[in-house]
Amino acid sequence: MVVGTTLYKLDGNPYYSPEFGRGGLAARFAADVTQVTGSLIGLTITVEHRNSEDTTWATLGSFSAITATGAPTVDLTGCKEVVRFVYTFDASDAATAAVHFLMQAPSWRPY
């Protein structure tokens, strides 16, 4: 079994995580990036949110562009009811640019 997710830029369209319910009004979101290709210029992980009756997603916040292995985090407040992640490669990345990472469970807390 392989733990984590490997994403390639391919045609450049963003990848979306499954949506999940919030566990508090604020959270620290974390990723564990274990491998990147030498051609990776940057992967941005955006946290989107919406209320259950909303028909569109809004940006809650984003990680700094991921360019190397490590454990980036972002601390965000004001979470709506439903959350998802959007993974977007830099426009300058080659189609073969790739990253392997594990999204950690959010550390939820009150506002």
PDB file of C-alpha atoms in Angstrom:
ATOM      1  CA  MET A   1       0.000   0.000   0.000  1.00  0.00           C
ATOM      2  CA  VAL A   2       1.239   3.483  -0.863  1.00  0.00           C
ATOM      3  CA  VAL A   3       0.349   6.264   1.548  1.00  0.00           C
ATOM      4  CA  GLY A   4      -0.338   9.660   0.001  1.00  0.00           C
ATOM      5  CA  THR A   5      -1.210  11.072  -3.386  1.00  0.00           C
ATOM      6  CA  THR A   6       0.927  11.669  -6.462  1.00  0.00           C
ATOM      7  CA  LEU A   7      -0.239  14.410  -8.829  1.00  0.00           C
ATOM      8  CA  TYR A   8       1.167  15.285 -12.259  1.00  0.00           C
ATOM      9  CA  LYS A   9       0.422  18.554 -14.018  1.00  0.00           C
ATOM     10  CA  LEU A  10      -0.596  16.787 -17.262  1.00  0.00           C
ATOM     11  CA  ASP A  11      -2.986  19.188 -19.090  1.00  0.00           C
ATOM     12  CA  GLY A  12      -2.874  21.801 -16.317  1.00  0.00           C
ATOM     13  CA  ASN A  13      -6.440  21.490 -15.057  1.00  0.00           C
ATOM     14  CA  PRO A  14      -6.779  21.692 -11.260  1.00  0.00           C
ATOM     15  CA  TYR A  15      -7.430  18.640  -9.100  1.00  0.00           C
ATOM     16  CA  TYR A  16     -10.169  18.674  -6.430  1.00  0.00           C
ATOM     17  CA  SER A  17     -10.396  16.721  -3.187  1.00  0.00           C
ATOM     18  CA  PRO A  18     -13.667  15.247  -1.991  1.00  0.00           C
ATOM     19  CA  GLU A  19     -15.653  17.742   0.058  1.00  0.00           C
ATOM     20  CA  PHE A  20     -15.928  17.258   3.814  1.00  0.00           C
ATOM     21  CA  GLY A  21     -17.740  18.884   6.721  1.00  0.00           C
ATOM     22  CA  ARG A  22     -15.965  21.387   8.902  1.00  0.00           C
ATOM     23  CA  GLY A  23     -15.036  20.463  12.441  1.00  0.00           C
ATOM     24  CA  GLY A  24     -14.786  24.000  13.818  1.00  0.00           C
ATOM     25  CA  LEU A  25     -14.762  27.644  12.791  1.00  0.00           C
ATOM     26  CA  ALA A  26     -10.974  27.717  12.371  1.00  0.00           C
ATOM     27  CA  ALA A  27      -8.283  25.177  11.545  1.00  0.00           C
ATOM     28  CA  ARG A  28      -4.650  24.549  10.769  1.00  0.00           C
ATOM     29  CA  PHE A  29      -4.319  22.692   7.477  1.00  0.00           C
ATOM     30  CA  ALA A  30      -1.123  20.737   6.825  1.00  0.00           C
ATOM     31  CA  ALA A  31       0.491  18.716   4.046  1.00  0.00           C
ATOM     32  CA  ASP A  32       3.467  16.363   4.178  1.00  0.00           C
ATOM     33  CA  VAL A  33       5.338  16.677   0.877  1.00  0.00           C
ATOM     34  CA  THR A  34       7.708  13.737   0.463  1.00  0.00           C
ATOM     35  CA  GLN A  35       8.755  13.926  -3.208  1.00  0.00           C
ATOM     36  CA  VAL A  36       8.867  16.519  -5.995  1.00  0.00           C
ATOM     37  CA  THR A  37      10.218  16.322  -9.517  1.00  0.00           C
ATOM     38  CA  GLY A  38      13.141  18.517 -10.440  1.00  0.00           C
ATOM     39  CA  SER A  39      10.940  20.367 -12.915  1.00  0.00           C
ATOM     40  CA  LEU A  40       8.342  21.447 -10.314  1.00  0.00           C
ATOM     41  CA  ILE A  41       8.051  25.239 -10.212  1.00  0.00           C
ATOM     42  CA  GLY A  42       5.129  25.307  -7.813  1.00  0.00           C
ATOM     43  CA  LEU A  43       1.983  23.562  -6.621  1.00  0.00           C
ATOM     44  CA  THR A  44      -0.616  25.678  -4.851  1.00  0.00           C
ATOM     45  CA  ILE A  45      -3.105  24.105  -2.469  1.00  0.00           C
ATOM     46  CA  THR A  46      -6.190  26.283  -2.038  1.00  0.00           C
ATOM     47  CA  VAL A  47      -8.751  25.674   0.697  1.00  0.00           C
ATOM     48  CA  GLU A  48     -12.269  26.389  -0.560  1.00  0.00           C
ATOM     49  CA  HIS A  49     -15.454  26.472   1.498  1.00  0.00           C
ATOM     50  CA  ARG A  50     -19.199  27.001   1.195  1.00  0.00           C
ATOM     51  CA  ASN A  51     -22.390  26.593   3.203  1.00  0.00           C
ATOM     52  CA  SER A  52     -24.577  23.623   2.307  1.00  0.00           C
ATOM     53  CA  GLU A  53     -27.143  25.806   0.514  1.00  0.00           C
ATOM     54  CA  ASP A  54     -24.498  27.686  -1.543  1.00  0.00           C
ATOM     55  CA  THR A  55     -24.053  26.801  -5.208  1.00  0.00           C
ATOM     56  CA  THR A  56     -20.519  28.174  -5.580  1.00  0.00           C
ATOM     57  CA  TRP A  57     -17.249  27.759  -3.701  1.00  0.00           C
ATOM     58  CA  ALA A  58     -15.262  30.609  -2.123  1.00  0.00           C
ATOM     59  CA  THR A  59     -11.553  30.699  -1.299  1.00  0.00           C
ATOM     60  CA  LEU A  60     -10.839  30.452   2.414  1.00  0.00           C
ATOM     61  CA  GLY A  61      -7.062  30.652   1.949  1.00  0.00           C
ATOM     62  CA  SER A  62      -4.042  29.056   0.284  1.00  0.00           C
ATOM     63  CA  PHE A  63      -0.742  27.453   1.149  1.00  0.00           C
ATOM     64  CA  SER A  64       2.400  29.138  -0.141  1.00  0.00           C
ATOM     65  CA  ALA A  65       3.495  27.597  -3.433  1.00  0.00           C
ATOM     66  CA  ILE A  66       5.080  24.200  -2.815  1.00  0.00           C
ATOM     67  CA  THR A  67       8.451  23.846  -4.534  1.00  0.00           C
ATOM     68  CA  ALA A  68      10.290  21.319  -2.348  1.00  0.00           C
ATOM     69  CA  THR A  69       9.751  18.572   0.210  1.00  0.00           C
ATOM     70  CA  GLY A  70       8.600  19.616   3.658  1.00  0.00           C
ATOM     71  CA  ALA A  71       5.533  20.118   5.812  1.00  0.00           C
ATOM     72  CA  PRO A  72       3.759  23.336   4.829  1.00  0.00           C
ATOM     73  CA  THR A  73       0.836  24.585   6.913  1.00  0.00           C
ATOM     74  CA  VAL A  74      -1.750  27.340   6.736  1.00  0.00           C
ATOM     75  CA  ASP A  75      -3.882  28.632   9.612  1.00  0.00           C
ATOM     76  CA  LEU A  76      -7.355  29.823   8.554  1.00  0.00           C
ATOM     77  CA  THR A  77     -10.436  31.174  10.329  1.00  0.00           C
ATOM     78  CA  GLY A  78     -14.070  31.698   9.382  1.00  0.00           C
ATOM     79  CA  CYS A  79     -14.705  28.251   7.866  1.00  0.00           C
ATOM     80  CA  LYS A  80     -18.117  27.672   6.352  1.00  0.00           C
ATOM     81  CA  GLU A  81     -19.931  24.306   6.586  1.00  0.00           C
ATOM     82  CA  VAL A  82     -18.279  22.388   3.722  1.00  0.00           C
ATOM     83  CA  VAL A  83     -14.581  22.381   2.788  1.00  0.00           C
ATOM     84  CA  ARG A  84     -12.443  21.010  -0.064  1.00  0.00           C
ATOM     85  CA  PHE A  85      -8.905  21.376  -1.427  1.00  0.00           C
ATOM     86  CA  VAL A  86      -7.945  22.525  -4.925  1.00  0.00           C
ATOM     87  CA  TYR A  87      -4.493  21.557  -6.230  1.00  0.00           C
ATOM     88  CA  THR A  88      -3.121  23.772  -9.028  1.00  0.00           C
ATOM     89  CA  PHE A  89       0.266  23.581 -10.726  1.00  0.00           C
ATOM     90  CA  ASP A  90       2.127  26.712 -11.833  1.00  0.00           C
ATOM     91  CA  ALA A  91       1.431  27.608 -15.468  1.00  0.00           C
ATOM     92  CA  SER A  92       5.176  27.355 -16.233  1.00  0.00           C
ATOM     93  CA  ASP A  93       5.432  23.758 -14.979  1.00  0.00           C
ATOM     94  CA  ALA A  94       6.041  21.045 -17.562  1.00  0.00           C
ATOM     95  CA  ALA A  95       3.305  18.435 -18.049  1.00  0.00           C
ATOM     96  CA  THR A  96       5.609  15.934 -16.308  1.00  0.00           C
ATOM     97  CA  ALA A  97       5.967  18.023 -13.131  1.00  0.00           C
ATOM     98  CA  ALA A  98       4.842  15.935 -10.164  1.00  0.00           C
ATOM     99  CA  VAL A  99       4.538  15.964  -6.397  1.00  0.00           C
ATOM    100  CA  HIS A 100       3.809  13.213  -3.859  1.00  0.00           C
ATOM    101  CA  PHE A 101       2.187  14.334  -0.617  1.00  0.00           C
ATOM    102  CA  LEU A 102      -0.162  13.402   2.199  1.00  0.00           C
ATOM    103  CA  MET A 103      -2.829  15.850   3.340  1.00  0.00           C
ATOM    104  CA  GLN A 104      -3.107  15.702   7.116  1.00  0.00           C
ATOM    105  CA  ALA A 105      -6.460  15.850   8.877  1.00  0.00           C
ATOM    106  CA  PRO A 106      -7.234  19.490   9.779  1.00  0.00           C
ATOM    107  CA  SER A 107      -6.621  20.568  13.374  1.00  0.00           C
ATOM    108  CA  TRP A 108     -10.014  22.161  14.086  1.00  0.00           C
ATOM    109  CA  ARG A 109     -10.650  24.697  16.843  1.00  0.00           C
ATOM    110  CA  PRO A 110     -13.190  27.356  17.810  1.00  0.00           C
ATOM    111  CA  TYR A 111     -12.867  30.711  16.095  1.00  0.00           C
TER     112      TYR A 111
END
